[in-house]
Amino acid sequence: MATTSEPKRAGGFPEGRFAGLAAWLESRMPLSGVLEFLRHKEVPWHKGTFLYLFGGIALLLFGVQVVTGILLMFYYVPAADQAYESILLISAQVPFGWLIRSIHSWSANLMILALFIHLFSVYFMRAYRPPRELIWVSGFILLVLSMTFGFSGYLLPWTKLSYFATKIGTDVTKVIPVVGEGMRNFLLGANEISGPTLTRFFALHVAILPPIFTIVLGLHLLLIQLLGMSQPIGGAKGKGIPFVPNFVLRESIVWVIVLGLLAVLSVYLPWEVGEKADPLAPAPAGIRPEWFFTFMSQSLKYIPPKVLGMEGEALGIYAIGAGGLIFFLVPFWDGWARQGKRHWLVTGFGAVVIVFLVTMTLLAYLKPY
């Protein structure tokens, strides 16, 4: 057993029996600069650093989504008269099909939850301040894309619940003046949810969103590596720890815990198949969209049909959209953060957004209107 570390050449590749292979690889795939960068990269370590780990958790769960999604595609049929039956086949006859489907569903929900936690932690730590505005922008876009992933994938099993929940979601677009009805018809491919809708949602889910998400994710990760993680405002500059191996090992331990949690949820709380969708049947009582959209549908129920001569639902959509836009643009209007200061207005706005999201979501499940 070697008791001393092997000597290293310039570029970080070891001398010795692997020197020839390393030189061959370096001449065809020059990565010595990347290795040098990672070797000297440090991550600030302070009491809020653990919140950064949620970004890595979301990345892990996205990888799980890709792998399990590809496996499901071998058996899933995106047709209105076969989609539900293919889900039954996956769940009952394909070896471990029920487990793959359950992992896919649970990881999708946990990924969106991790992204919400990561986004709000970045917000309250003001980690979006210069020069990291584009990291915030790309991260916000990733959350929106993830929610769109969830929305498009929810209909694919063609169950009663997914059918009517999707109907609620698509009907919301009708209240948008001028373009709303056209947007809804384009999304559905017909006047109502039907076979063309399922085909379009499947194409959106597996062919359109993945490359867009991958590009934005690549940009997000590249900017993080180039600009590094931010230090918290007001606190003493924390000591840094090496990215490799210290931070990578910490993140790896968290990933193992998350994978364990995902396995437990998937095995002991398997994702149900439900009943097949029947477009002619009435909507079941208490129907609601997926949990990350319920804040919107629930809040619209409290708005009167007419407010100052305007459609109540349209006014609600505008208000939610305006709030989301203000949140999205926070790096550009929070001048206090640019000066290295915290301001109660920014903190208060973030707190109001969280209270609103949590309250409306809980009301949707505990006390539906």
mmCIF file of C-alpha atoms in Angstrom, residues 33-288:
data_model
loop_
_atom_site.group_PDB
_atom_site.id
_atom_site.type_symbol
_atom_site.label_atom_id
_atom_site.label_comp_id
_atom_site.label_asym_id
_atom_site.label_seq_id
_atom_site.Cartn_x
_atom_site.Cartn_y
_atom_site.Cartn_z
ATOM 1 C CA GLY A 33 -7.806 23.804 -16.471
ATOM 2 C CA VAL A 34 -11.150 22.623 -15.079
ATOM 3 C CA LEU A 35 -9.422 20.384 -12.530
ATOM 4 C CA GLU A 36 -7.170 23.242 -11.436
ATOM 5 C CA PHE A 37 -10.226 25.480 -11.064
ATOM 6 C CA LEU A 38 -12.059 22.914 -8.927
ATOM 7 C CA ARG A 39 -8.938 22.238 -6.857
ATOM 8 C CA HIS A 40 -8.662 25.876 -5.803
ATOM 9 C CA LYS A 41 -12.396 26.661 -5.635
ATOM 10 C CA GLU A 42 -13.730 27.458 -2.176
ATOM 11 C CA VAL A 43 -17.294 27.742 -0.865
ATOM 12 C CA PRO A 44 -18.174 30.203 1.912
ATOM 13 C CA TRP A 45 -19.274 28.317 5.007
ATOM 14 C CA HIS A 46 -21.629 30.032 7.450
ATOM 15 C CA LYS A 47 -24.858 29.266 9.276
ATOM 16 C CA GLY A 48 -26.931 29.715 6.124
ATOM 17 C CA THR A 49 -24.786 27.598 3.817
ATOM 18 C CA PHE A 50 -26.868 24.467 4.414
ATOM 19 C CA LEU A 51 -29.715 26.201 2.572
ATOM 20 C CA TYR A 52 -27.553 26.205 -0.557
ATOM 21 C CA LEU A 53 -27.746 22.404 -0.435
ATOM 22 C CA PHE A 54 -31.368 22.555 -1.612
ATOM 23 C CA GLY A 55 -30.141 23.642 -5.036
ATOM 24 C CA GLY A 56 -28.089 20.466 -5.228
ATOM 25 C CA ILE A 57 -31.067 18.422 -4.009
ATOM 26 C CA ALA A 58 -33.183 19.817 -6.842
ATOM 27 C CA LEU A 59 -30.405 18.925 -9.282
ATOM 28 C CA LEU A 60 -30.308 15.358 -7.953
ATOM 29 C CA LEU A 61 -34.081 14.971 -8.230
ATOM 30 C CA PHE A 62 -34.017 16.330 -11.784
ATOM 31 C CA GLY A 63 -31.574 13.553 -12.635
ATOM 32 C CA VAL A 64 -33.955 11.023 -11.066
ATOM 33 C CA GLN A 65 -36.761 12.515 -13.161
ATOM 34 C CA VAL A 66 -34.807 12.070 -16.375
ATOM 35 C CA VAL A 67 -33.857 8.434 -15.670
ATOM 36 C CA THR A 68 -37.302 7.299 -14.474
ATOM 37 C CA GLY A 69 -39.042 9.302 -17.203
ATOM 38 C CA ILE A 70 -37.033 7.526 -19.905
ATOM 39 C CA LEU A 71 -37.892 4.143 -18.385
ATOM 40 C CA LEU A 72 -41.617 5.006 -18.302
ATOM 41 C CA MET A 73 -41.531 6.057 -21.950
ATOM 42 C CA PHE A 74 -40.789 2.462 -22.980
ATOM 43 C CA TYR A 75 -44.327 1.462 -21.988
ATOM 44 C CA TYR A 76 -46.443 4.628 -21.863
ATOM 45 C CA VAL A 77 -48.783 5.271 -24.822
ATOM 46 C CA PRO A 78 -49.792 8.965 -25.308
ATOM 47 C CA ALA A 79 -53.279 8.294 -26.697
ATOM 48 C CA ALA A 80 -56.582 9.001 -24.970
ATOM 49 C CA ASP A 81 -57.832 5.439 -25.456
ATOM 50 C CA GLN A 82 -54.583 3.758 -24.355
ATOM 51 C CA ALA A 83 -52.845 6.083 -21.880
ATOM 52 C CA TYR A 84 -54.683 4.851 -18.793
ATOM 53 C CA GLU A 85 -54.310 1.209 -19.834
ATOM 54 C CA SER A 86 -50.567 1.698 -20.333
ATOM 55 C CA ILE A 87 -50.320 3.120 -16.810
ATOM 56 C CA LEU A 88 -52.133 0.024 -15.503
ATOM 57 C CA LEU A 89 -49.680 -2.140 -17.444
ATOM 58 C CA ILE A 90 -46.706 -0.282 -15.955
ATOM 59 C CA SER A 91 -48.134 -0.516 -12.440
ATOM 60 C CA ALA A 92 -49.307 -4.130 -12.501
ATOM 61 C CA GLN A 93 -47.288 -6.109 -15.018
ATOM 62 C CA VAL A 94 -43.967 -4.422 -15.777
ATOM 63 C CA PRO A 95 -41.314 -5.584 -13.255
ATOM 64 C CA PHE A 96 -40.807 -2.757 -10.743
ATOM 65 C CA GLY A 97 -42.954 -0.540 -12.961
ATOM 66 C CA TRP A 98 -45.047 0.623 -10.004
ATOM 67 C CA LEU A 99 -41.857 1.597 -8.179
ATOM 68 C CA ILE A 100 -40.392 3.517 -11.128
ATOM 69 C CA ARG A 101 -43.671 5.394 -11.573
ATOM 70 C CA SER A 102 -43.893 6.135 -7.859
ATOM 71 C CA ILE A 103 -40.298 7.403 -7.777
ATOM 72 C CA HIS A 104 -41.009 9.589 -10.812
ATOM 73 C CA SER A 105 -44.076 11.157 -9.200
ATOM 74 C CA TRP A 106 -42.578 11.662 -5.741
ATOM 75 C CA SER A 107 -39.298 13.057 -7.083
ATOM 76 C CA ALA A 108 -41.208 15.574 -9.223
ATOM 77 C CA ASN A 109 -43.022 16.947 -6.181
ATOM 78 C CA LEU A 110 -39.941 16.931 -3.963
ATOM 79 C CA MET A 111 -37.967 18.696 -6.685
ATOM 80 C CA ILE A 112 -40.460 21.568 -6.856
ATOM 81 C CA LEU A 113 -40.516 21.789 -3.051
ATOM 82 C CA ALA A 114 -36.690 21.929 -2.983
ATOM 83 C CA LEU A 115 -36.720 24.661 -5.621
ATOM 84 C CA PHE A 116 -39.207 26.745 -3.609
ATOM 85 C CA ILE A 117 -37.034 26.440 -0.478
ATOM 86 C CA HIS A 118 -33.893 27.247 -2.467
ATOM 87 C CA LEU A 119 -35.479 30.273 -4.142
ATOM 88 C CA PHE A 120 -36.739 31.798 -0.905
ATOM 89 C CA SER A 121 -33.435 31.151 0.891
ATOM 90 C CA VAL A 122 -31.627 33.018 -1.888
ATOM 91 C CA TYR A 123 -34.207 35.801 -1.595
ATOM 92 C CA PHE A 124 -33.904 36.329 2.145
ATOM 93 C CA MET A 125 -30.084 36.081 2.067
ATOM 94 C CA ARG A 126 -30.059 38.662 -0.752
ATOM 95 C CA ALA A 127 -27.815 36.319 -2.710
ATOM 96 C CA TYR A 128 -29.200 37.899 -5.893
ATOM 97 C CA ARG A 129 -27.254 41.121 -5.425
ATOM 98 C CA PRO A 130 -24.601 42.107 -7.998
ATOM 99 C CA PRO A 131 -23.042 40.433 -9.843
ATOM 100 C CA ARG A 132 -25.405 37.471 -9.363
ATOM 101 C CA GLU A 133 -28.618 38.886 -10.869
ATOM 102 C CA LEU A 134 -28.594 36.395 -13.742
ATOM 103 C CA ILE A 135 -28.195 33.482 -11.326
ATOM 104 C CA TRP A 136 -31.455 34.590 -9.699
ATOM 105 C CA VAL A 137 -33.168 35.088 -13.060
ATOM 106 C CA SER A 138 -32.140 31.659 -14.372
ATOM 107 C CA GLY A 139 -33.114 30.028 -11.056
ATOM 108 C CA PHE A 140 -36.569 31.625 -11.142
ATOM 109 C CA ILE A 141 -37.035 30.420 -14.730
ATOM 110 C CA LEU A 142 -36.054 26.905 -13.643
ATOM 111 C CA LEU A 143 -38.805 26.948 -10.995
ATOM 112 C CA VAL A 144 -41.381 28.078 -13.563
ATOM 113 C CA LEU A 145 -40.223 25.382 -15.993
ATOM 114 C CA SER A 146 -40.422 22.758 -13.240
ATOM 115 C CA MET A 147 -44.004 23.770 -12.441
ATOM 116 C CA THR A 148 -44.793 23.541 -16.163
ATOM 117 C CA PHE A 149 -43.243 20.075 -16.148
ATOM 118 C CA GLY A 150 -45.585 19.132 -13.331
ATOM 119 C CA PHE A 151 -48.631 20.643 -15.042
ATOM 120 C CA SER A 152 -47.968 18.909 -18.368
ATOM 121 C CA GLY A 153 -47.158 15.573 -16.739
ATOM 122 C CA TYR A 154 -50.214 15.554 -14.488
ATOM 123 C CA LEU A 155 -52.617 14.864 -17.375
ATOM 124 C CA LEU A 156 -50.605 11.993 -18.895
ATOM 125 C CA PRO A 157 -52.083 9.147 -16.747
ATOM 126 C CA TRP A 158 -55.520 10.209 -18.090
ATOM 127 C CA THR A 159 -57.262 9.702 -14.749
ATOM 128 C CA LYS A 160 -60.418 11.385 -13.508
ATOM 129 C CA LEU A 161 -58.432 13.503 -11.073
ATOM 130 C CA SER A 162 -55.791 14.581 -13.588
ATOM 131 C CA TYR A 163 -58.425 15.296 -16.265
ATOM 132 C CA PHE A 164 -60.530 17.680 -14.195
ATOM 133 C CA ALA A 165 -57.539 19.244 -12.431
ATOM 134 C CA THR A 166 -56.057 20.049 -15.837
ATOM 135 C CA LYS A 167 -59.415 21.450 -16.919
ATOM 136 C CA ILE A 168 -59.326 23.862 -13.988
ATOM 137 C CA GLY A 169 -55.802 24.928 -14.900
ATOM 138 C CA THR A 170 -56.482 25.466 -18.586
ATOM 139 C CA ASP A 171 -59.779 27.273 -17.940
ATOM 140 C CA VAL A 172 -57.852 29.918 -15.991
ATOM 141 C CA THR A 173 -56.229 31.131 -19.224
ATOM 142 C CA LYS A 174 -59.659 32.059 -20.633
ATOM 143 C CA VAL A 175 -59.909 35.066 -18.355
ATOM 144 C CA ILE A 176 -56.883 36.713 -19.997
ATOM 145 C CA PRO A 177 -58.289 39.380 -22.340
ATOM 146 C CA VAL A 178 -57.801 39.126 -26.113
ATOM 147 C CA VAL A 179 -55.368 36.185 -26.181
ATOM 148 C CA GLY A 180 -56.739 33.983 -23.393
ATOM 149 C CA GLU A 181 -59.209 31.926 -25.410
ATOM 150 C CA GLY A 182 -56.692 31.439 -28.224
ATOM 151 C CA MET A 183 -53.991 30.349 -25.769
ATOM 152 C CA ARG A 184 -56.316 27.792 -24.239
ATOM 153 C CA ASN A 185 -57.362 26.348 -27.603
ATOM 154 C CA PHE A 186 -53.740 26.157 -28.750
ATOM 155 C CA LEU A 187 -52.771 24.384 -25.547
ATOM 156 C CA LEU A 188 -55.671 21.929 -25.783
ATOM 157 C CA GLY A 189 -55.558 21.386 -29.549
ATOM 158 C CA ALA A 190 -59.371 21.433 -29.428
ATOM 159 C CA ASN A 191 -62.243 23.155 -27.652
ATOM 160 C CA GLU A 192 -62.067 20.717 -24.727
ATOM 161 C CA ILE A 193 -59.503 18.349 -23.232
ATOM 162 C CA SER A 194 -59.294 15.353 -25.545
ATOM 163 C CA GLY A 195 -56.850 13.143 -27.442
ATOM 164 C CA PRO A 196 -55.007 16.038 -29.143
ATOM 165 C CA THR A 197 -54.559 17.652 -25.716
ATOM 166 C CA LEU A 198 -52.860 14.536 -24.386
ATOM 167 C CA THR A 199 -50.562 14.414 -27.410
ATOM 168 C CA ARG A 200 -49.612 18.068 -26.995
ATOM 169 C CA PHE A 201 -48.986 17.738 -23.271
ATOM 170 C CA PHE A 202 -46.841 14.653 -23.890
ATOM 171 C CA ALA A 203 -44.782 16.491 -26.530
ATOM 172 C CA LEU A 204 -44.403 19.443 -24.167
ATOM 173 C CA HIS A 205 -43.375 17.142 -21.311
ATOM 174 C CA VAL A 206 -40.788 14.965 -23.080
ATOM 175 C CA ALA A 207 -39.599 16.924 -26.141
ATOM 176 C CA ILE A 208 -39.983 20.674 -25.632
ATOM 177 C CA LEU A 209 -39.376 21.335 -21.933
ATOM 178 C CA PRO A 210 -36.338 19.035 -21.349
ATOM 179 C CA PRO A 211 -33.929 20.775 -23.768
ATOM 180 C CA ILE A 212 -35.051 24.230 -22.597
ATOM 181 C CA PHE A 213 -34.636 23.204 -18.975
ATOM 182 C CA THR A 214 -31.204 21.681 -19.661
ATOM 183 C CA ILE A 215 -29.942 24.855 -21.362
ATOM 184 C CA VAL A 216 -31.158 27.125 -18.553
ATOM 185 C CA LEU A 217 -29.805 24.710 -15.933
ATOM 186 C CA GLY A 218 -26.418 24.647 -17.661
ATOM 187 C CA LEU A 219 -26.315 28.452 -17.692
ATOM 188 C CA HIS A 220 -27.349 28.559 -14.016
ATOM 189 C CA LEU A 221 -24.617 26.122 -12.945
ATOM 190 C CA LEU A 222 -21.996 27.839 -15.101
ATOM 191 C CA LEU A 223 -22.752 31.239 -13.549
ATOM 192 C CA ILE A 224 -22.566 29.749 -10.046
ATOM 193 C CA GLN A 225 -19.157 28.251 -10.800
ATOM 194 C CA LEU A 226 -17.859 31.475 -12.348
ATOM 195 C CA LEU A 227 -19.228 33.907 -9.737
ATOM 196 C CA GLY A 228 -19.261 31.635 -6.694
ATOM 197 C CA MET A 229 -21.729 31.614 -3.818
ATOM 198 C CA SER A 230 -22.459 34.882 -2.060
ATOM 199 C CA GLN A 231 -21.621 35.879 1.486
ATOM 200 C CA PRO A 232 -24.541 36.908 3.721
ATOM 201 C CA ILE A 233 -25.126 40.627 4.267
ATOM 202 C CA GLY A 234 -24.137 42.035 7.612
ATOM 203 C CA GLY A 235 -22.285 39.049 8.971
ATOM 204 C CA ALA A 236 -18.566 38.598 9.239
ATOM 205 C CA LYS A 237 -17.030 37.056 6.180
ATOM 206 C CA GLY A 238 -17.213 33.326 6.766
ATOM 207 C CA LYS A 239 -14.309 31.058 6.224
ATOM 208 C CA GLY A 240 -14.281 29.099 3.031
ATOM 209 C CA ILE A 241 -14.060 25.365 2.640
ATOM 210 C CA PRO A 242 -12.653 23.556 -0.408
ATOM 211 C CA PHE A 243 -15.323 22.718 -2.956
ATOM 212 C CA VAL A 244 -13.509 19.420 -3.565
ATOM 213 C CA PRO A 245 -13.714 17.321 -1.485
ATOM 214 C CA ASN A 246 -15.309 19.063 1.541
ATOM 215 C CA PHE A 247 -18.434 20.627 -0.001
ATOM 216 C CA VAL A 248 -18.907 17.760 -2.462
ATOM 217 C CA LEU A 249 -18.813 15.242 0.415
ATOM 218 C CA ARG A 250 -21.371 17.249 2.429
ATOM 219 C CA GLU A 251 -23.661 17.461 -0.590
ATOM 220 C CA SER A 252 -23.181 13.732 -1.251
ATOM 221 C CA ILE A 253 -24.289 12.850 2.285
ATOM 222 C CA VAL A 254 -27.415 14.968 1.834
ATOM 223 C CA TRP A 255 -28.101 13.285 -1.512
ATOM 224 C CA VAL A 256 -27.922 9.853 0.137
ATOM 225 C CA ILE A 257 -30.448 10.988 2.774
ATOM 226 C CA VAL A 258 -32.773 12.404 0.098
ATOM 227 C CA LEU A 259 -32.562 9.200 -1.950
ATOM 228 C CA GLY A 260 -33.427 7.243 1.193
ATOM 229 C CA LEU A 261 -36.443 9.482 1.849
ATOM 230 C CA LEU A 262 -37.511 9.121 -1.786
ATOM 231 C CA ALA A 263 -37.246 5.330 -1.543
ATOM 232 C CA VAL A 264 -39.316 5.230 1.660
ATOM 233 C CA LEU A 265 -42.048 7.440 0.203
ATOM 234 C CA SER A 266 -42.146 5.496 -3.067
ATOM 235 C CA VAL A 267 -42.359 2.097 -1.370
ATOM 236 C CA TYR A 268 -44.653 2.825 1.556
ATOM 237 C CA LEU A 269 -46.781 5.521 -0.113
ATOM 238 C CA PRO A 270 -46.904 4.375 -3.738
ATOM 239 C CA TRP A 271 -48.469 6.787 -6.194
ATOM 240 C CA GLU A 272 -52.032 5.707 -6.858
ATOM 241 C CA VAL A 273 -53.357 5.101 -10.364
ATOM 242 C CA GLY A 274 -56.914 6.292 -9.728
ATOM 243 C CA GLU A 275 -59.970 5.977 -11.970
ATOM 244 C CA LYS A 276 -59.915 6.420 -15.721
ATOM 245 C CA ALA A 277 -61.006 9.822 -16.988
ATOM 246 C CA ASP A 278 -64.558 10.138 -18.288
ATOM 247 C CA PRO A 279 -65.070 13.513 -19.996
ATOM 248 C CA LEU A 280 -68.858 13.043 -19.875
ATOM 249 C CA ALA A 281 -68.945 12.503 -16.105
ATOM 250 C CA PRO A 282 -69.390 15.427 -13.696
ATOM 251 C CA ALA A 283 -66.303 16.781 -11.955
ATOM 252 C CA PRO A 284 -65.717 15.097 -8.582
ATOM 253 C CA ALA A 285 -66.315 17.211 -5.489
ATOM 254 C CA GLY A 286 -63.315 19.042 -4.051
ATOM 255 C CA ILE A 287 -61.267 18.756 -7.226
ATOM 256 C CA ARG A 288 -58.124 20.897 -7.198
#
